[in-house]
């Protein structure tokens, strides 16, 4: 295919990549803080309809009243994250979350469930010492995203760009990020956007696994862009496997969540023999233990031959009463009924499902990265959750740090000069790379994608060992090379979904594969597990030497991949 460049161009003061909870809160905060600045929101799907925030069922953690406290929320989050969290970021989260909830209601129009006396209702969630999860039934994400989207459309300074995917961050003179190259999905053309500040809020999404709970349109694009830009990443081996994803044989709905509000309300987990098994793994908290421990427990029951016929376990809430379940968990009851399951009256088959990436781009409390002019928030940023995210902390993280990022960019832009001209050669090279599959013999991209799913699930899944990790590292390199040799048929660029499947797969392999030296920093999940040596929480490694627990809290990876040294940096 000819590589003649006919590019559209656009200038903006602030460019937000992604339109989930983090991206929309950032856009609104920036627009309200600095109304004279232009804010552009680019999303590869439809505004308010794409991404993971809309899929949130459970709720939003925030401390609103005694006996709960900010200190208790902080401690729960740190304990749940195995103390490898960035404590400054956690402190920011728990302090800002109550105010953000009130802002969502009073400023943006959300309305959460209430007690009869009018107070916001907070329900119990796993791994937490108090009932602090605010919700709108079990469809909390829809409420938040609908209201944020309405507000974005009302702001005259915010310009949405729907169905535009970011393919590269463009450097300008002096090393600052000067813009982004976007691909217009509908037309198949490229758009060069010059911007004075850029936010990565595209959502991570561990969709490199065969069983997933997150939005299937995610492909870790924001983290992949960060890798290309040379920013530091952290905790990339920490992938959350939610313990209760639906099992629907021969259906893509396998992995869809039954959220932990069921366990918080008293739901019971039973193995294939009908035994309640959590006593073996956490005799105190039982089913209300943290996601990491419950996922490993479910997986262990299956591995040791006590699973269901389809390789799962059962979750049973029928003892709570059908009326209570149907009133409290309407969304999940309807979802189960779509597949012939009656959640309110009988056990439903579930199993671990890839759900969330705790790792991501290193940021400070103002959401700044190592690269001047580049910010990150939401699942693209690492450090808040450590080794395991508590349910209810995800949407809190997105909206809290999204808002802070918007405030930071609105303050940063007027003080740091004008627009910069991106490198034309880099633009041409990126366009050529994106068009690469049209110049290769057509192949089976779907088969390559299935290979990625299988190898990540088998070798970099809930349980991992050294042999599997090294096997995965080699397989990912080979898979990447094969993808580069695999083309797609035809030459139409407009709304070419096969082309976007190729681009998605490229991002997923990049984020998954073994690390290389990129700006001198260790970055990716497979080797990160090897150097961490023992990931005690979200994933469990076997047959690897133990690390003392006091050292585990201080491991932070910026080491040389070749010599394998891992410096210890005290938590602040």
PDB file of N, CA and C in Angstrom, residues 72-85 126-128 238 240 285 290-293 296 358 384-391 393 536-538:
ATOM      1  N   UNK A  72      -8.882   3.860  58.456  1.00  0.00           N
ATOM      2  CA  UNK A  72      -9.309   2.482  58.219  1.00  0.00           C
ATOM      3  C   UNK A  72      -9.312   2.160  56.734  1.00  0.00           C
ATOM      4  N   UNK A  73      -9.788   3.093  55.912  1.00  0.00           N
ATOM      5  CA  UNK A  73      -9.778   2.884  54.456  1.00  0.00           C
ATOM      6  C   UNK A  73      -8.347   2.776  53.944  1.00  0.00           C
ATOM      7  N   UNK A  74      -7.474   3.613  54.459  1.00  0.00           N
ATOM      8  CA  UNK A  74      -6.063   3.549  54.086  1.00  0.00           C
ATOM      9  C   UNK A  74      -5.480   2.182  54.435  1.00  0.00           C
ATOM     10  N   UNK A  75      -5.709   1.741  55.642  1.00  0.00           N
ATOM     11  CA  UNK A  75      -5.124   0.483  56.091  1.00  0.00           C
ATOM     12  C   UNK A  75      -5.688  -0.700  55.316  1.00  0.00           C
ATOM     13  N   UNK A  76      -6.987  -0.713  55.066  1.00  0.00           N
ATOM     14  CA  UNK A  76      -7.582  -1.797  54.283  1.00  0.00           C
ATOM     15  C   UNK A  76      -6.959  -1.871  52.895  1.00  0.00           C
ATOM     16  N   UNK A  77      -6.754  -0.702  52.282  1.00  0.00           N
ATOM     17  CA  UNK A  77      -6.200  -0.666  50.929  1.00  0.00           C
ATOM     18  C   UNK A  77      -4.756  -1.144  50.911  1.00  0.00           C
ATOM     19  N   UNK A  78      -3.977  -0.731  51.905  1.00  0.00           N
ATOM     20  CA  UNK A  78      -2.579  -1.157  51.964  1.00  0.00           C
ATOM     21  C   UNK A  78      -2.453  -2.644  52.279  1.00  0.00           C
ATOM     22  N   UNK A  79      -3.263  -3.131  53.204  1.00  0.00           N
ATOM     23  CA  UNK A  79      -3.222  -4.551  53.509  1.00  0.00           C
ATOM     24  C   UNK A  79      -3.677  -5.383  52.316  1.00  0.00           C
ATOM     25  N   UNK A  80      -4.721  -4.940  51.651  1.00  0.00           N
ATOM     26  CA  UNK A  80      -5.189  -5.651  50.467  1.00  0.00           C
ATOM     27  C   UNK A  80      -4.158  -5.667  49.365  1.00  0.00           C
ATOM     28  N   UNK A  81      -3.345  -4.612  49.271  1.00  0.00           N
ATOM     29  CA  UNK A  81      -2.315  -4.500  48.243  1.00  0.00           C
ATOM     30  C   UNK A  81      -0.967  -5.034  48.645  1.00  0.00           C
ATOM     31  N   UNK A  82      -0.899  -5.758  49.775  1.00  0.00           N
ATOM     32  CA  UNK A  82       0.349  -6.379  50.262  1.00  0.00           C
ATOM     33  C   UNK A  82       1.425  -5.353  50.585  1.00  0.00           C
ATOM     34  N   UNK A  83       1.012  -4.127  50.846  1.00  0.00           N
ATOM     35  CA  UNK A  83       1.927  -3.069  51.267  1.00  0.00           C
ATOM     36  C   UNK A  83       2.943  -2.689  50.192  1.00  0.00           C
ATOM     37  N   UNK A  84       2.688  -3.023  48.943  1.00  0.00           N
ATOM     38  CA  UNK A  84       3.575  -2.523  47.896  1.00  0.00           C
ATOM     39  C   UNK A  84       2.952  -1.327  47.177  1.00  0.00           C
ATOM     40  N   UNK A  85       1.815  -0.857  47.665  1.00  0.00           N
ATOM     41  CA  UNK A  85       1.186   0.339  47.100  1.00  0.00           C
ATOM     42  C   UNK A  85       2.094   1.557  47.290  1.00  0.00           C
ATOM     43  N   UNK A 126     -15.836  -7.167  50.130  1.00  0.00           N
ATOM     44  CA  UNK A 126     -14.783  -8.038  50.626  1.00  0.00           C
ATOM     45  C   UNK A 126     -13.508  -7.254  50.933  1.00  0.00           C
ATOM     46  N   UNK A 127     -12.809  -7.691  51.986  1.00  0.00           N
ATOM     47  CA  UNK A 127     -11.519  -7.117  52.333  1.00  0.00           C
ATOM     48  C   UNK A 127     -11.595  -5.783  53.030  1.00  0.00           C
ATOM     49  N   UNK A 128     -12.778  -5.367  53.464  1.00  0.00           N
ATOM     50  CA  UNK A 128     -12.924  -4.056  54.079  1.00  0.00           C
ATOM     51  C   UNK A 128     -13.499  -4.175  55.481  1.00  0.00           C
ATOM     52  N   UNK A 238       1.183  -7.659  38.407  1.00  0.00           N
ATOM     53  CA  UNK A 238       0.016  -7.755  39.273  1.00  0.00           C
ATOM     54  C   UNK A 238      -1.273  -7.589  38.463  1.00  0.00           C
ATOM     55  N   UNK A 240      -5.267  -8.689  38.318  1.00  0.00           N
ATOM     56  CA  UNK A 240      -6.320  -9.186  39.202  1.00  0.00           C
ATOM     57  C   UNK A 240      -7.209 -10.175  38.467  1.00  0.00           C
ATOM     58  N   UNK A 285     -12.521 -14.635  57.495  1.00  0.00           N
ATOM     59  CA  UNK A 285     -13.349 -13.829  56.588  1.00  0.00           C
ATOM     60  C   UNK A 285     -14.201 -14.671  55.638  1.00  0.00           C
ATOM     61  N   UNK A 290     -10.333 -11.216  50.467  1.00  0.00           N
ATOM     62  CA  UNK A 290      -9.997 -10.389  49.307  1.00  0.00           C
ATOM     63  C   UNK A 290     -10.034 -11.206  48.011  1.00  0.00           C
ATOM     64  N   UNK A 291     -10.171 -10.506  46.903  1.00  0.00           N
ATOM     65  CA  UNK A 291     -10.339 -11.162  45.615  1.00  0.00           C
ATOM     66  C   UNK A 291      -9.202 -12.110  45.278  1.00  0.00           C
ATOM     67  N   UNK A 292      -7.981 -11.698  45.596  1.00  0.00           N
ATOM     68  CA  UNK A 292      -6.831 -12.521  45.248  1.00  0.00           C
ATOM     69  C   UNK A 292      -6.902 -13.871  45.939  1.00  0.00           C
ATOM     70  N   UNK A 293      -7.191 -13.866  47.231  1.00  0.00           N
ATOM     71  CA  UNK A 293      -7.224 -15.112  47.980  1.00  0.00           C
ATOM     72  C   UNK A 293      -8.395 -15.982  47.521  1.00  0.00           C
ATOM     73  N   UNK A 296      -7.653 -17.607  44.124  1.00  0.00           N
ATOM     74  CA  UNK A 296      -6.735 -18.736  44.252  1.00  0.00           C
ATOM     75  C   UNK A 296      -7.428 -19.941  44.877  1.00  0.00           C
ATOM     76  N   UNK A 358      -3.292  -3.943  38.115  1.00  0.00           N
ATOM     77  CA  UNK A 358      -2.859  -3.029  39.179  1.00  0.00           C
ATOM     78  C   UNK A 358      -1.641  -2.219  38.757  1.00  0.00           C
ATOM     79  N   UNK A 384      -1.493   2.672  43.014  1.00  0.00           N
ATOM     80  CA  UNK A 384      -2.546   2.857  44.012  1.00  0.00           C
ATOM     81  C   UNK A 384      -2.902   1.539  44.688  1.00  0.00           C
ATOM     82  N   UNK A 385      -3.010   0.481  43.903  1.00  0.00           N
ATOM     83  CA  UNK A 385      -3.603  -0.757  44.425  1.00  0.00           C
ATOM     84  C   UNK A 385      -2.584  -1.802  44.862  1.00  0.00           C
ATOM     85  N   UNK A 386      -1.312  -1.594  44.548  1.00  0.00           N
ATOM     86  CA  UNK A 386      -0.313  -2.562  44.956  1.00  0.00           C
ATOM     87  C   UNK A 386      -0.503  -3.903  44.289  1.00  0.00           C
ATOM     88  N   UNK A 387      -0.568  -4.973  45.098  1.00  0.00           N
ATOM     89  CA  UNK A 387      -0.669  -6.327  44.558  1.00  0.00           C
ATOM     90  C   UNK A 387      -2.100  -6.773  44.330  1.00  0.00           C
ATOM     91  N   UNK A 388      -3.075  -6.022  44.815  1.00  0.00           N
ATOM     92  CA  UNK A 388      -4.467  -6.453  44.718  1.00  0.00           C
ATOM     93  C   UNK A 388      -5.374  -5.252  44.946  1.00  0.00           C
ATOM     94  N   UNK A 389      -6.361  -5.082  44.055  1.00  0.00           N
ATOM     95  CA  UNK A 389      -7.310  -3.978  44.221  1.00  0.00           C
ATOM     96  C   UNK A 389      -8.527  -4.441  44.998  1.00  0.00           C
ATOM     97  N   UNK A 390      -8.930  -3.647  45.978  1.00  0.00           N
ATOM     98  CA  UNK A 390     -10.181  -3.915  46.672  1.00  0.00           C
ATOM     99  C   UNK A 390     -11.358  -3.533  45.787  1.00  0.00           C
ATOM    100  N   UNK A 391     -12.398  -4.344  45.813  1.00  0.00           N
ATOM    101  CA  UNK A 391     -13.615  -3.979  45.105  1.00  0.00           C
ATOM    102  C   UNK A 391     -14.144  -2.650  45.613  1.00  0.00           C
ATOM    103  N   UNK A 393     -12.668   0.206  45.010  1.00  0.00           N
ATOM    104  CA  UNK A 393     -11.584   1.183  44.895  1.00  0.00           C
ATOM    105  C   UNK A 393     -11.278   1.536  43.443  1.00  0.00           C
ATOM    106  N   UNK A 536       2.776 -12.595  46.136  1.00  0.00           N
ATOM    107  CA  UNK A 536       2.023 -13.297  47.166  1.00  0.00           C
ATOM    108  C   UNK A 536       0.538 -13.037  47.088  1.00  0.00           C
ATOM    109  N   UNK A 537       0.127 -12.018  46.338  1.00  0.00           N
ATOM    110  CA  UNK A 537      -1.281 -11.679  46.397  1.00  0.00           C
ATOM    111  C   UNK A 537      -2.030 -12.047  45.121  1.00  0.00           C
ATOM    112  N   UNK A 538      -2.104 -11.118  44.154  1.00  0.00           N
ATOM    113  CA  UNK A 538      -3.020 -11.360  43.049  1.00  0.00           C
ATOM    114  C   UNK A 538      -2.672 -12.603  42.263  1.00  0.00           C
TER     115      UNK A 538
END
